[in-house]
């Protein structure tokens, strides 16, 4: 028994020692496995990216970007590590042999002794850390490097310094990066060297005697000299930076470039400060021999004082006493430069502004005839009828259409172009009857078919007159590959081509299955690929599922925007890709932009703010929300095949130097414009986002007179959408004949209000037809400043306040039906403005709108009728004649618009019957015969009404 008096423990001893060999082995194994898992996760991300780029045949983009980042990381990381490491080593070599006897140095001795055995490791660790941070930061500048090393000239010079624009767009950003890197290297080296000198006694804060040894003084002086020399370089670059500097100015909210005070105060001040900084740097370098801080400190103090007086106080005095008393006269030359540069940079320099009276002297029949020929007035609003497409053509709950449909052009049987509203029937995984992993990713993999409707007519029930419909698709588009594996709404991955069959479509006979035959996606036969994607998508079933086998391919990055952005990360993508049937394939057409924010004197704009309107509120994407630019070109037209996912990019703007620079950096990725085929060219159009950027700039920059620009007397504003308060009215595609044109051209149109007023200030249209010689030409019709022509909001108010219309609308609302207004279209017509707005009714118990009425106004006349023809007839009736000359003779009743429309329906029904007869489709032929009978009856009724009206008049 233990001796109780000894004070020893009476319980069992607990032995604390090293873990057992088995425990150590398990811990080491777990650690190795954890490291391997982390490495494999990193490898999976890299490997899947490589496989994806190889699958889309743009591996050169991946490798060029990767090696550029690696090179930037290595070079600048190594430079930073060497700069800091060498200065630490120099500071250590210059340490005093003996430290002074003081309390400060005695306390530092403990740190020196503790660090001494690990000096090399500390040096390697510090340099590695700063090198990694600097390298990672530099890798993010890969675009800046590629632009600089591949730069091509703009062929234009800035008006202040006479340098090519490429210097500001490509060179200056790279020089500023090098400068910021130099500052970072010098500051870190200075801090590290000062710390080592202090630790080893070269710097003494409390020790009596000299505060620094001669060696420390010389070393730190050289580093300070480099810092001041870099500051001199910064002052010199700041001179050029004034040409791209943003600032406030009374004439515009986003002024860019020099003003009077910049050219006459800041510019000379920067030059003077550059000279002072050079002198100051020389004084710091001279300390190596003089071993005193006196002159450098005086020089540095002089530089700081000069920066305050010359760089701050003097410009303020010039602004106060020279500019403000006569600001307009002083700023006129600089406003002129800003106007010219801004119009050049945004491609609005060739825009035309013509005066337009807003009132007409034409007679009623001339106006009525002109209404038929001036515009193909689109009654089918792509922003309203998506629910109707959904209801009529969804077919199954697992299909969907976009909330906002698209407008395109297709040729009719007689060869005429017709504005057409189109949408693709895409897969909707939320509508899958039974949701599970197999159904979501293997069975319901694709949508099917385009649905198209004539833009200028509706059927007798007010629903779209479909020219392409049903499953499998049939209509006037002919035979084409209708399966949609890539689309705007297709956001999740699918695995296709393997043992698991896909649902193709369903009809009265049941479900049809399909196996993907394309080469798109990444092959999953390889177990390494399967493991990488299982990790990348956080889905372990990919690794072991029996639904994956020989031929299985994984499809992802499936939206057109994502695919083009991935293969061309240097492009800004338009927010509205649109589909077209091209050469028997459905192609997504994607407009892409090259941009810059360093165009001298050009005012900047934020793309997200500029491209917002009533349609981007949760429905359509906004392009590059945070991007601030002052140069933009629609330089690339891209396509994405809806079946194969193949991405093709074509050079659209042959003159754009930014695109030429990127094409040098990534050769072979963009095809020449000549490679665009005829079928594709038929469906290209002027992009909406670029148009919205340009119209925002044109609210101010439509004037070229500096005095008018300064006063703001001619400023316009973009109207609010009268049916979506608080949001800008969107631009509308419309086939239109402008006053000076001889035929209709597919155009993009918008209106302007005078600043802070709701009357109409101007109408703007741009030629959107790529085959037209005037493609991209902006034309604006400016109304007199004292005009009383109603703007969109006033027109809508006029419609709503008319008692007859209000009564009719109340009748339409009976039974809890809802009224929905379509696009309010504006058409310049014989000196006046014609407004047309379709009215849709969403009946109680239905969830889709049908067009029931058309609102039309011209001058003070308003019509609210069942059809556009009837409404135009009423507006231009004899009683509403606004002409001042002789009235033309009435045309025969047979020319009545409703008769013409009815006869056209007869011809369409006959053509459909003949086409069905040729194909041997007796079901379609029978339907066409029924339609023909109905159309003939409608034509007879319309003819009878026209004759009665003619007799009455």
Coordinates of N, CA, C and O in Angstrom, one line a residue, residues 487-575:
X487 N -30.9 26.7 -75.0 CA -31.9 27.8 -75.1 C -31.7 28.7 -73.9 O -31.0 28.5 -73.0
X488 N -32.5 29.8 -74.0 CA -32.4 30.9 -73.0 C -32.9 30.3 -71.6 O -32.4 30.8 -70.6
X489 N -33.8 29.4 -71.6 CA -34.3 28.9 -70.3 C -33.7 27.5 -69.9 O -34.1 27.0 -68.9
X490 N -32.7 27.1 -70.7 CA -32.1 25.7 -70.4 C -30.9 25.9 -69.5 O -29.8 26.1 -70.0
X491 N -31.1 25.9 -68.2 CA -30.1 26.3 -67.3 C -29.4 25.1 -66.6 O -28.4 25.3 -65.9
X492 N -29.9 23.9 -66.7 CA -29.3 22.8 -66.0 C -28.7 21.8 -66.9 O -29.0 21.8 -68.1
X493 N -27.8 20.9 -66.4 CA -27.1 19.9 -67.2 C -28.1 18.8 -67.6 O -29.0 18.5 -66.9
X494 N -27.8 18.2 -68.7 CA -28.5 16.9 -69.2 C -27.4 15.9 -69.6 O -26.3 16.3 -70.1
X495 N -27.7 14.7 -69.5 CA -26.8 13.6 -69.9 C -27.6 12.8 -71.0 O -28.6 12.3 -70.7
X496 N -27.0 12.8 -72.2 CA -27.7 12.3 -73.3 C -26.8 11.3 -74.1 O -25.6 11.2 -73.8
X497 N -27.4 10.6 -75.0 CA -26.7 9.7 -76.0 C -26.3 8.4 -75.4 O -25.7 7.6 -76.1
X498 N -26.7 8.1 -74.2 CA -26.3 6.8 -73.6 C -27.5 5.8 -73.6 O -28.4 5.9 -74.4
X499 N -27.5 4.8 -72.7 CA -28.5 3.8 -72.7 C -29.9 4.3 -72.3 O -30.9 3.7 -72.7
X500 N -30.0 5.4 -71.6 CA -31.3 6.0 -71.2 C -31.9 6.8 -72.3 O -31.3 7.7 -72.9
X501 N -33.1 6.4 -72.8 CA -33.8 7.1 -73.8 C -34.4 8.4 -73.3 O -34.8 8.5 -72.2
X502 N -34.5 9.4 -74.3 CA -35.0 10.7 -73.9 C -36.4 10.8 -74.5 O -36.8 10.1 -75.5
X503 N -37.3 11.6 -73.8 CA -38.6 11.9 -74.3 C -38.4 12.9 -75.5 O -37.8 14.0 -75.2
X504 N -38.9 12.6 -76.6 CA -38.8 13.5 -77.8 C -40.0 14.4 -77.8 O -39.8 15.6 -77.7
X505 N -41.1 13.9 -78.0 CA -42.4 14.6 -77.9 C -43.5 13.7 -77.7 O -43.3 12.4 -77.8
X506 N -44.7 14.2 -77.4 CA -45.9 13.3 -77.2 C -47.0 13.8 -78.2 O -47.1 15.0 -78.4
X507 N -47.7 12.8 -78.7 CA -48.9 13.1 -79.5 C -50.0 12.2 -79.2 O -50.0 11.5 -78.1
X508 N -51.0 12.1 -80.0 CA -52.2 11.3 -79.7 C -51.8 9.8 -79.5 O -52.6 9.1 -78.9
X509 N -50.7 9.4 -80.2 CA -50.4 8.0 -80.1 C -49.5 7.7 -79.0 O -49.1 6.5 -78.8
X510 N -49.1 8.7 -78.2 CA -48.2 8.4 -77.0 C -46.9 9.1 -77.1 O -46.7 10.0 -78.0
X511 N -46.0 8.8 -76.2 CA -44.7 9.4 -76.2 C -43.7 8.8 -77.2 O -43.7 7.6 -77.4
X512 N -43.0 9.7 -77.9 CA -41.9 9.3 -78.8 C -40.6 9.5 -78.1 O -40.3 10.5 -77.4
X513 N -39.7 8.5 -78.2 CA -38.4 8.6 -77.6 C -37.3 9.0 -78.6 O -37.5 8.9 -79.9
X514 N -36.2 9.3 -78.1 CA -35.1 9.8 -79.0 C -33.8 9.6 -78.3 O -33.7 9.6 -77.1
X515 N -32.7 9.5 -79.1 CA -31.3 9.4 -78.5 C -30.5 10.5 -79.3 O -30.5 10.5 -80.5
X516 N -29.9 11.3 -78.5 CA -29.1 12.5 -79.0 C -28.0 12.0 -80.0 O -27.3 11.1 -79.6
X517 N -28.0 12.5 -81.2 CA -27.0 12.1 -82.2 C -25.9 13.1 -82.4 O -25.0 12.9 -83.3
X518 N -25.9 14.2 -81.7 CA -24.9 15.3 -81.9 C -23.6 15.0 -81.3 O -23.5 14.0 -80.5
X519 N -22.6 15.8 -81.6 CA -21.3 15.6 -81.0 C -21.0 16.6 -79.9 O -19.9 16.8 -79.4
X520 N -22.1 17.3 -79.4 CA -21.9 18.3 -78.4 C -21.7 17.7 -77.0 O -21.9 16.5 -76.8
X521 N -21.2 18.4 -76.1 CA -21.0 18.0 -74.7 C -19.7 17.2 -74.6 O -18.9 17.0 -75.5
X522 N -19.5 16.7 -73.4 CA -18.3 15.9 -73.0 C -18.6 14.5 -72.8 O -19.6 14.1 -72.1
X523 N -17.8 13.6 -73.3 CA -18.0 12.2 -73.2 C -17.8 11.7 -71.8 O -16.8 12.0 -71.2
X524 N -18.7 10.9 -71.3 CA -18.6 10.4 -69.9 C -18.2 9.0 -69.8 O -18.3 8.3 -68.8
X525 N -17.7 8.4 -70.9 CA -17.3 7.0 -70.9 C -16.0 6.8 -70.0 O -15.8 5.8 -69.4
X526 N -15.2 7.8 -70.0 CA -14.0 7.8 -69.2 C -14.3 7.9 -67.7 O -15.0 8.9 -67.3
X527 N -13.9 7.0 -66.9 CA -14.2 7.1 -65.4 C -13.6 8.4 -64.8 O -14.2 8.9 -63.8
X528 N -12.5 8.8 -65.3 CA -11.9 10.1 -64.7 C -12.8 11.2 -65.0 O -13.0 12.1 -64.1
X529 N -13.4 11.3 -66.2 CA -14.3 12.4 -66.5 C -15.5 12.3 -65.6 O -16.0 13.3 -65.2
X530 N -16.0 11.1 -65.4 CA -17.2 10.9 -64.6 C -16.9 11.4 -63.2 O -17.8 12.1 -62.5
X531 N -15.8 11.0 -62.7 CA -15.4 11.4 -61.3 C -15.3 12.9 -61.2 O -15.7 13.6 -60.2
X532 N -14.7 13.5 -62.2 CA -14.5 15.0 -62.2 C -15.8 15.7 -62.2 O -16.0 16.7 -61.5
X533 N -16.8 15.2 -63.1 CA -18.1 15.9 -63.1 C -18.9 15.6 -61.9 O -19.7 16.4 -61.5
X534 N -18.7 14.4 -61.3 CA -19.4 14.1 -60.0 C -19.0 15.1 -59.0 O -19.9 15.6 -58.2
X535 N -17.7 15.5 -58.9 CA -17.2 16.5 -58.0 C -17.7 17.9 -58.4 O -18.2 18.6 -57.5
X536 N -17.6 18.2 -59.6 CA -17.8 19.5 -60.1 C -19.3 19.9 -59.9 O -19.7 21.0 -59.6
X537 N -20.2 18.9 -60.2 CA -21.7 19.2 -60.0 C -22.2 18.7 -58.7 O -23.4 18.7 -58.5
X538 N -21.3 18.3 -57.8 CA -21.7 17.8 -56.5 C -22.8 16.7 -56.6 O -23.8 16.8 -55.9
X539 N -22.6 15.8 -57.5 CA -23.6 14.8 -57.8 C -22.9 13.4 -57.9 O -22.5 13.0 -58.9
X540 N -22.8 12.7 -56.8 CA -22.1 11.4 -56.8 C -22.7 10.4 -57.7 O -22.0 9.4 -58.2
X541 N -24.0 10.5 -58.0 CA -24.7 9.5 -58.9 C -24.0 9.4 -60.3 O -24.1 8.4 -61.0
X542 N -23.4 10.6 -60.7 CA -22.8 10.6 -62.0 C -21.7 9.5 -62.1 O -21.4 8.9 -63.1
X543 N -21.1 9.2 -60.9 CA -20.0 8.3 -60.9 C -20.4 6.9 -61.0 O -19.7 6.1 -61.7
X544 N -21.6 6.5 -60.5 CA -21.9 5.1 -60.5 C -23.3 4.8 -61.1 O -23.7 3.6 -61.2
X545 N -24.0 5.7 -61.7 CA -25.3 5.5 -62.2 C -25.2 4.6 -63.4 O -24.4 4.8 -64.3
X546 N -26.2 3.6 -63.5 CA -26.2 2.7 -64.6 C -26.9 3.4 -65.9 O -26.8 2.8 -67.0
X547 N -27.5 4.6 -65.7 CA -28.0 5.3 -66.8 C -27.0 5.9 -67.7 O -27.3 6.4 -68.8
X548 N -25.7 5.9 -67.2 CA -24.6 6.4 -68.0 C -23.8 5.3 -68.5 O -23.4 4.4 -67.7
X549 N -23.5 5.3 -69.8 CA -22.8 4.2 -70.4 C -22.1 4.7 -71.6 O -21.8 5.9 -71.8
X550 N -21.9 3.7 -72.5 CA -21.2 4.0 -73.8 C -22.0 5.1 -74.6 O -23.2 4.9 -74.8
X551 N -21.3 6.1 -75.0 CA -21.9 7.2 -75.8 C -22.6 8.3 -75.0 O -23.0 9.3 -75.5
X552 N -22.6 8.2 -73.6 CA -23.2 9.2 -72.8 C -22.4 10.5 -72.9 O -21.1 10.5 -72.8
X553 N -23.1 11.6 -73.0 CA -22.4 12.9 -73.1 C -23.1 13.9 -72.2 O -24.4 13.9 -72.1
X554 N -22.4 14.7 -71.5 CA -23.0 15.7 -70.6 C -23.0 17.0 -71.2 O -22.0 17.5 -71.8
X555 N -24.2 17.7 -71.2 CA -24.4 19.0 -71.8 C -24.6 20.0 -70.7 O -25.4 19.8 -69.8
X556 N -23.8 21.1 -70.7 CA -24.0 22.1 -69.7 C -23.5 23.5 -70.3 O -23.0 23.5 -71.5
X557 N -23.6 24.5 -69.6 CA -23.4 25.9 -70.1 C -24.3 26.0 -71.4 O -23.8 26.3 -72.5
X558 N -25.6 25.9 -71.2 CA -26.5 25.7 -72.3 C -27.2 26.9 -72.8 O -27.9 26.9 -73.8
X559 N -27.1 28.0 -72.1 CA -27.8 29.3 -72.6 C -26.9 29.9 -73.6 O -25.6 29.9 -73.5
X560 N -27.4 30.5 -74.7 CA -26.6 31.1 -75.7 C -25.6 32.2 -75.1 O -24.5 32.3 -75.5
X561 N -26.1 33.0 -74.2 CA -25.3 34.0 -73.6 C -24.1 33.4 -72.9 O -22.9 33.9 -73.0
X562 N -24.3 32.3 -72.1 CA -23.2 31.7 -71.3 C -22.2 31.1 -72.3 O -20.9 31.2 -72.0
X563 N -22.6 30.5 -73.4 CA -21.7 29.9 -74.3 C -20.8 30.9 -75.0 O -19.6 30.7 -75.2
X564 N -21.4 32.0 -75.5 CA -20.6 33.0 -76.2 C -19.7 33.7 -75.2 O -18.5 34.0 -75.5
X565 N -20.2 34.0 -74.0 CA -19.3 34.6 -73.0 C -18.1 33.8 -72.6 O -17.0 34.3 -72.4
X566 N -18.3 32.4 -72.6 CA -17.2 31.5 -72.2 C -16.2 31.5 -73.3 O -15.0 31.5 -73.0
X567 N -16.6 31.4 -74.6 CA -15.6 31.3 -75.7 C -15.0 32.7 -76.1 O -13.9 32.7 -76.7
X568 N -15.6 33.7 -75.6 CA -15.1 35.1 -75.9 C -15.2 35.9 -74.7 O -16.1 36.8 -74.6
X569 N -14.4 35.7 -73.6 CA -14.6 36.5 -72.4 C -14.3 37.9 -72.5 O -14.5 38.7 -71.6
X570 N -13.8 38.4 -73.7 CA -13.5 39.8 -73.9 C -14.6 40.5 -74.6 O -14.5 41.7 -74.9
X571 N -15.8 39.8 -74.8 CA -16.9 40.5 -75.4 C -18.0 40.8 -74.3 O -18.1 40.1 -73.3
X572 N -18.8 41.8 -74.5 CA -20.0 42.1 -73.7 C -21.2 41.6 -74.5 O -21.3 42.0 -75.7
X573 N -22.0 40.8 -73.9 CA -23.1 40.1 -74.6 C -24.4 40.9 -74.5 O -24.8 41.3 -73.4
X574 N -25.1 41.0 -75.6 CA -26.4 41.6 -75.6 C -27.4 40.8 -74.7 O -27.3 39.6 -74.6
X575 N -28.4 41.5 -74.1 CA -29.3 40.9 -73.2 C -30.4 40.1 -73.9 O -31.2 39.5 -73.2

